[in-house]
Coordinates of C-alpha atoms in Angstrom, one line a residue:
M1 CA 34.1 2.0 4.4
K2 CA 31.5 5.1 5.4
L3 CA 31.7 6.0 1.7
Q4 CA 31.3 2.4 0.4
R5 CA 28.0 2.3 2.5
M6 CA 26.8 5.4 1.0
N7 CA 27.2 4.2 -2.5
R8 CA 25.5 1.0 -1.9
R9 CA 22.7 3.0 -0.4
A10 CA 22.4 5.3 -3.5
L11 CA 22.6 2.3 -6.0
T12 CA 19.6 0.5 -3.9
L13 CA 17.5 4.0 -3.8
G14 CA 18.4 4.2 -7.5
A15 CA 17.2 0.5 -8.1
L16 CA 13.7 1.3 -6.2
A17 CA 13.3 4.6 -8.5
V18 CA 13.8 2.6 -11.4
S19 CA 11.8 -0.2 -10.5
G20 CA 9.1 2.4 -9.3
A21 CA 9.1 3.9 -12.6
L22 CA 8.5 1.0 -14.8
A23 CA 5.4 0.0 -12.4
L24 CA 4.1 3.1 -13.1
T25 CA 4.9 2.7 -16.9
A26 CA 3.1 -1.0 -17.1
C27 CA 0.1 0.7 -15.3
G28 CA -0.1 3.2 -18.3
S29 CA -0.7 6.8 -18.4
D30 CA -3.2 9.3 -19.8
D31 CA -1.8 11.0 -22.8
T32 CA -4.6 13.7 -21.7
G33 CA -2.6 14.9 -19.0
N34 CA -5.0 13.8 -16.6
G35 CA -2.9 11.1 -15.0
G36 CA -3.1 7.4 -15.0
D37 CA -5.7 5.3 -13.0
S38 CA -3.6 3.3 -10.5
S39 CA -6.6 1.4 -9.2
A40 CA -6.6 -2.6 -9.7
S41 CA -9.6 -2.8 -11.6
A42 CA -8.3 0.2 -14.1
T43 CA -5.2 -1.9 -14.1
A44 CA -7.0 -5.3 -14.9
Q45 CA -9.3 -3.4 -17.6
A46 CA -6.0 -1.9 -19.7
G47 CA -4.8 -5.5 -19.5
S48 CA -7.7 -7.0 -21.1
I49 CA -7.9 -4.5 -23.8
K50 CA -6.9 -6.0 -27.3
C51 CA -5.0 -3.6 -29.3
D52 CA -3.9 -5.6 -32.4
D53 CA -2.3 -3.3 -34.9
A54 CA -4.0 -0.1 -33.6
K55 CA -1.1 2.8 -33.5
G56 CA -1.3 6.6 -34.2
Q57 CA -4.4 9.0 -33.9
L58 CA -8.1 8.8 -34.4
L59 CA -10.1 12.1 -35.0
A60 CA -13.8 11.4 -34.3
D61 CA -16.6 14.2 -33.8
G62 CA -20.2 14.2 -32.6
S63 CA -22.7 13.7 -30.1
S64 CA -21.8 15.9 -26.9
A65 CA -24.2 13.3 -25.0
Q66 CA -21.5 10.5 -24.9
K67 CA -18.7 12.9 -24.4
N68 CA -18.3 12.0 -20.8
A69 CA -18.4 8.2 -21.8
I70 CA -16.0 8.6 -24.5
D71 CA -13.4 10.3 -22.2
A72 CA -13.6 7.5 -19.9
W73 CA -13.0 4.8 -22.6
V74 CA -10.5 7.0 -24.1
K75 CA -8.6 7.1 -21.1
Q76 CA -8.2 3.3 -20.2
F77 CA -7.8 2.6 -24.1
S78 CA -4.8 5.1 -24.7
A79 CA -3.1 3.8 -21.8
A80 CA -3.1 0.4 -22.9
C81 CA -2.7 0.7 -26.7
G82 CA -1.2 4.2 -26.9
V83 CA -3.4 5.5 -29.5
Q84 CA -4.4 9.1 -29.2
I85 CA -8.1 9.6 -29.7
N86 CA -9.7 13.3 -30.3
Y87 CA -13.1 13.6 -29.9
K88 CA -14.5 16.9 -30.5
G89 CA -18.1 16.5 -29.1
G90 CA -19.5 18.9 -31.3
G91 CA -23.0 17.8 -31.5
S92 CA -24.7 14.8 -33.5
G93 CA -25.4 17.1 -36.5
A94 CA -21.6 18.2 -37.0
G95 CA -20.4 14.5 -36.1
V96 CA -22.5 13.2 -39.1
T97 CA -21.4 16.0 -41.2
A98 CA -17.9 15.4 -40.6
F99 CA -18.5 11.7 -41.2
T100 CA -19.9 11.9 -44.7
Q101 CA -17.0 14.2 -45.7
G102 CA -14.6 12.1 -44.7
Q103 CA -13.0 14.0 -41.9
V104 CA -13.2 11.6 -39.0
A105 CA -12.6 7.9 -38.4
F106 CA -16.1 7.2 -36.8
A107 CA -18.8 9.6 -35.4
G108 CA -21.1 9.6 -32.6
S109 CA -24.9 10.4 -33.0
D110 CA -27.8 10.3 -31.0
S111 CA -30.1 9.7 -33.7
A112 CA -29.6 7.1 -36.7
L113 CA -28.5 8.0 -40.0
K114 CA -31.2 9.2 -42.1
P115 CA -31.3 7.8 -45.9
E116 CA -29.9 10.6 -47.2
E117 CA -26.9 10.5 -45.1
V118 CA -26.4 6.8 -45.6
E119 CA -26.4 7.6 -49.6
A120 CA -23.8 10.4 -49.1
S121 CA -21.5 8.2 -46.8
K122 CA -21.2 5.9 -50.1
Q123 CA -18.9 8.6 -51.2
V124 CA -16.6 7.9 -48.2
C125 CA -17.0 4.4 -47.8
S126 CA -15.2 2.5 -50.7
G127 CA -17.6 -0.2 -51.5
G128 CA -19.6 0.5 -48.2
Q129 CA -21.9 2.4 -46.5
G130 CA -22.0 4.3 -43.1
I131 CA -23.9 1.9 -40.4
D132 CA -24.9 2.6 -37.0
L133 CA -23.8 0.9 -34.0
P134 CA -25.7 1.4 -30.8
M135 CA -23.2 1.8 -27.9
V136 CA -24.2 4.2 -25.4
G137 CA -27.6 4.4 -23.5
G138 CA -29.0 6.6 -20.9
P139 CA -31.7 8.9 -19.7
I140 CA -32.3 12.3 -20.6
A141 CA -32.6 14.4 -17.5
V142 CA -34.8 17.6 -17.5
G143 CA -32.6 19.4 -15.4
Y144 CA -34.1 22.7 -13.4
N145 CA -32.9 25.2 -11.0
V146 CA -35.6 26.6 -8.7
P147 CA -34.6 27.8 -5.2
G148 CA -36.3 25.7 -2.5
V149 CA -37.6 23.1 -4.9
D150 CA -35.7 20.1 -4.5
K151 CA -38.4 17.5 -5.8
L152 CA -40.3 18.3 -9.0
V153 CA -42.9 16.1 -10.9
L154 CA -44.0 17.1 -14.7
D155 CA -45.6 15.3 -17.3
A156 CA -45.3 15.3 -21.0
A157 CA -48.3 17.9 -21.5
T158 CA -46.5 20.3 -19.0
L159 CA -43.1 19.8 -20.6
A160 CA -44.5 20.5 -23.9
K161 CA -46.4 23.9 -22.9
I162 CA -43.1 25.0 -20.9
F163 CA -40.9 24.3 -24.0
D164 CA -43.4 25.9 -26.3
S165 CA -43.6 29.2 -24.1
K166 CA -47.2 28.6 -23.4
I167 CA -46.4 27.9 -19.3
T168 CA -44.2 30.9 -18.5
N169 CA -44.2 30.8 -14.3
W170 CA -42.9 27.9 -12.0
N171 CA -46.3 28.5 -9.9
D172 CA -48.4 27.8 -12.8
A173 CA -51.6 26.0 -12.1
A174 CA -50.6 22.9 -14.1
I175 CA -47.7 22.7 -12.2
K176 CA -49.1 23.1 -9.0
K177 CA -51.5 20.1 -9.8
L178 CA -48.7 17.8 -10.3
N179 CA -46.8 19.0 -6.9
P180 CA -49.2 19.6 -4.3
D181 CA -47.1 19.6 -1.8
V182 CA -44.5 21.6 -3.2
E183 CA -44.1 25.3 -2.5
L184 CA -43.6 26.6 -5.8
P185 CA -42.1 30.3 -6.1
D186 CA -43.7 33.2 -8.2
L187 CA -40.7 32.7 -10.8
K188 CA -40.4 33.2 -14.4
I189 CA -39.4 29.9 -16.2
Q190 CA -36.3 30.3 -18.1
A191 CA -36.2 27.4 -20.8
F192 CA -32.9 26.6 -22.5
H193 CA -32.7 24.4 -25.7
R194 CA -29.6 23.4 -27.8
S195 CA -28.5 25.9 -30.2
D196 CA -26.5 23.4 -32.2
E197 CA -28.1 20.2 -34.0
S198 CA -28.6 17.6 -31.3
G199 CA -29.8 14.2 -30.9
T200 CA -30.6 14.9 -27.9
T201 CA -32.9 17.4 -29.0
D202 CA -34.0 14.9 -31.2
N203 CA -35.0 12.4 -28.6
F204 CA -36.4 15.1 -26.2
T205 CA -38.7 16.2 -29.0
K206 CA -39.6 12.6 -30.1
Y207 CA -41.0 11.9 -26.3
L208 CA -42.9 15.2 -26.6
I209 CA -44.6 14.3 -30.0
A210 CA -45.2 10.5 -28.8
S211 CA -46.4 11.4 -25.3
S212 CA -48.2 14.8 -26.2
P213 CA -49.0 15.3 -29.6
A214 CA -52.0 17.7 -29.0
N215 CA -49.2 20.1 -27.0
W216 CA -46.3 19.4 -29.4
K217 CA -47.1 20.4 -32.9
Y218 CA -43.5 20.4 -34.4
E219 CA -42.0 17.8 -36.6
G220 CA -38.9 17.1 -34.5
G221 CA -35.2 16.7 -35.8
K222 CA -31.9 17.5 -34.4
A223 CA -33.0 21.1 -34.8
W224 CA -35.0 23.0 -32.6
Q225 CA -38.1 24.2 -33.9
A226 CA -40.4 25.9 -31.2
K227 CA -40.5 29.5 -30.8
G228 CA -39.2 31.4 -27.9
G229 CA -37.0 30.1 -24.9
Q230 CA -33.3 30.7 -24.8
S231 CA -30.5 28.3 -26.5
A232 CA -26.7 27.2 -25.6
S233 CA -24.6 25.0 -27.7
G234 CA -23.8 21.6 -26.4
S235 CA -25.2 19.3 -23.3
S236 CA -22.3 21.2 -21.3
G237 CA -23.8 24.5 -22.6
V238 CA -27.4 24.3 -21.5
A239 CA -26.5 22.5 -18.2
Q240 CA -24.4 25.6 -17.5
Q241 CA -26.9 27.8 -18.0
V242 CA -29.2 26.0 -15.8
K243 CA -26.8 26.0 -13.1
Q244 CA -25.9 29.4 -13.1
T245 CA -29.7 31.0 -14.0
S246 CA -32.4 31.0 -11.4
G247 CA -35.6 29.6 -12.6
A248 CA -33.9 27.8 -15.7
I249 CA -34.7 24.3 -16.9
S250 CA -33.4 22.1 -19.8
Y251 CA -32.8 18.6 -21.1
M252 CA -29.8 17.0 -20.8
E253 CA -27.9 13.7 -20.2
L254 CA -28.1 12.7 -16.7
S255 CA -24.2 12.8 -16.6
Y256 CA -24.2 16.7 -16.9
A257 CA -27.3 17.2 -14.2
K258 CA -24.9 17.6 -11.4
D259 CA -23.4 20.1 -9.1
G260 CA -26.7 22.0 -8.5
I261 CA -28.9 20.7 -11.1
N262 CA -32.1 18.7 -9.9
A263 CA -33.7 16.5 -12.4
V264 CA -37.6 16.2 -12.8
S265 CA -39.4 13.0 -12.2
I266 CA -41.5 12.2 -15.0
D267 CA -45.4 11.4 -14.6
T268 CA -46.1 8.8 -17.2
G269 CA -49.3 7.7 -16.1
A270 CA -47.5 4.9 -14.5
S271 CA -48.5 4.3 -10.6
A272 CA -45.5 6.5 -9.5
P273 CA -43.6 9.2 -11.3
V274 CA -40.4 7.7 -12.6
D275 CA -36.8 9.3 -11.7
A276 CA -34.1 9.8 -14.2
T277 CA -31.8 7.0 -13.4
V278 CA -29.7 4.4 -15.2
D279 CA -31.9 1.6 -14.0
N280 CA -34.9 3.3 -14.9
A281 CA -33.8 4.3 -18.5
T282 CA -32.3 0.4 -19.1
K283 CA -35.7 -0.6 -18.7
A284 CA -37.0 1.5 -21.5
I285 CA -34.1 0.6 -23.5
G286 CA -34.4 -3.2 -22.9
A287 CA -37.7 -2.7 -25.0
A288 CA -36.1 -1.5 -27.6
K289 CA -36.1 -3.3 -31.2
V290 CA -33.5 -3.4 -34.2
V291 CA -35.0 -2.0 -37.2
G292 CA -31.9 -1.4 -39.0
T293 CA -31.1 -3.5 -42.1
G294 CA -28.1 -5.5 -43.1
K295 CA -25.4 -4.5 -40.8
D296 CA -27.1 -1.6 -39.4
L297 CA -28.4 -1.7 -36.1
S298 CA -30.4 1.3 -35.2
L299 CA -33.1 0.7 -32.5
K300 CA -36.9 2.1 -32.1
L301 CA -37.6 3.2 -28.8
D302 CA -40.9 3.6 -27.1
Y303 CA -40.9 7.2 -26.1
A304 CA -44.7 7.0 -24.4
T305 CA -43.8 3.9 -22.2
K306 CA -46.1 3.8 -19.0
A307 CA -44.6 0.5 -17.9
E308 CA -43.6 0.6 -14.1
G309 CA -40.2 2.2 -13.5
A310 CA -39.2 3.0 -17.2
Y311 CA -38.1 6.6 -17.6
P312 CA -39.6 7.3 -21.0
I313 CA -36.9 10.3 -22.2
T314 CA -33.9 8.0 -23.1
L315 CA -31.7 8.1 -25.9
V316 CA -29.3 6.0 -27.6
T317 CA -26.0 7.2 -29.1
Y318 CA -24.5 5.2 -32.2
E319 CA -20.9 4.9 -33.3
I320 CA -21.3 5.5 -37.1
V321 CA -18.5 3.9 -39.1
C322 CA -18.0 2.6 -42.8
D323 CA -19.2 -1.2 -42.9
K324 CA -16.6 -1.4 -46.0
G325 CA -13.9 1.0 -47.2
N326 CA -12.6 2.2 -44.0
K327 CA -9.2 3.8 -44.4
A328 CA -6.6 1.4 -44.1
D329 CA -4.5 3.7 -41.9
T330 CA -7.0 4.2 -39.4
L331 CA -9.4 0.8 -39.5
P332 CA -7.1 -1.0 -37.3
A333 CA -7.6 1.6 -34.5
T334 CA -11.2 2.2 -35.5
K335 CA -11.8 -1.9 -34.9
A336 CA -9.6 -1.8 -31.6
F337 CA -11.2 0.8 -30.1
L338 CA -15.0 -0.3 -31.0
R339 CA -14.2 -3.6 -29.8
Y340 CA -13.3 -2.1 -26.6
I341 CA -16.2 -0.3 -25.9
A342 CA -18.8 -2.5 -27.1
S343 CA -17.1 -5.5 -24.8
E344 CA -18.1 -6.2 -21.2
D345 CA -15.5 -4.3 -19.8
G346 CA -16.3 -1.1 -21.7
Q347 CA -19.9 -1.2 -21.2
S348 CA -19.4 -1.8 -17.3
V349 CA -17.9 1.9 -17.0
L350 CA -20.9 3.3 -18.3
A351 CA -22.9 3.2 -15.0
D352 CA -20.4 5.2 -13.1
S353 CA -20.5 8.0 -15.8
G354 CA -24.6 8.3 -15.6
Y355 CA -25.0 6.2 -18.9
A356 CA -26.8 2.8 -19.1
P357 CA -25.1 -0.4 -21.2
I358 CA -27.1 -1.5 -24.4
P359 CA -28.9 -4.6 -23.5
A360 CA -27.0 -8.0 -24.1
D361 CA -28.7 -9.3 -27.1
I362 CA -28.0 -6.0 -28.9
I363 CA -24.7 -5.5 -27.8
A364 CA -23.8 -8.9 -28.8
K365 CA -25.0 -8.0 -32.4
V366 CA -22.7 -5.0 -32.2
R367 CA -19.5 -7.0 -31.4
T368 CA -19.9 -9.4 -34.1
T369 CA -20.5 -6.4 -37.0
I370 CA -17.2 -4.7 -35.7
E371 CA -15.4 -7.9 -36.2
G372 CA -16.5 -7.9 -39.7
L373 CA -15.5 -4.2 -40.5
S374 CA -13.1 -3.9 -43.5

């Protein structure tokens, strides 16, 4: 009898273990090894993802600005659909090059395709061309590391002079004028810029050109043009340099401005300086206009905005994909992933990672375009 009771107990425990394992499997797991998110909201979101015929793996590359957003999306999508997505995040320039050379299913770029890049894409998009789908918005924070200074206000003219090596010390008169109540140290400014071709650089310098053309005489673009300063690769690279270097300053997406990095408030000419927040970036992005033609949905941002509470240094990251002529073996997974990240559920995860969702009227057009990809 005692042996029978022990056997029944073992069977019961075994059944509980199996049911527990099945429950964990149903919730999904993270292929990256980070572990699945067992929260009710994550489970509900994974359950709402439409996988269709998605399978296999996708290779993608591009904007490091959206890397944290992509990581959050991939975790949910892979758990739901079992598709492995390898997004390198090597920078916008690398992503566009990989796309036009047919090396990736889609690319991320913080700048819309140039005419010559559209032309090059026709070689890999059989019967079609590359198009820009705005998917991620957010503020470009100007992160700094100045001991004892937790709050700092700068304007476009001062930033232009700092990044053009015209202002070289933190107690410069121009910085003092903007921060009369701050004890600024006699400390050398260490300005860092991106060493790789970057859409973040492109958007940051567009702000300087639009807001202080007298102090920023460069043409702009993905490659850094000003002389002097120091460089690092990727958003994570410049963020790390700011974190570990006393007197450092650089530009990076808000999600990277953390762990000891403070963000500058921008004097735009509005009644009060504007902080780098998701809500303030959303106000600026909400005024963006679609300027792309056909299925292309590239946007025009107002970098010189003086609207109350609108943060002017913003970017929009595009997912670049063929409108027609996508590879048959990757099209189902590409469409399914893009459909998810453009969905209400996909966009809702952005704020938690320091990004701004795309305005409703624009993301609605993105969703329609995705369904027509072939």
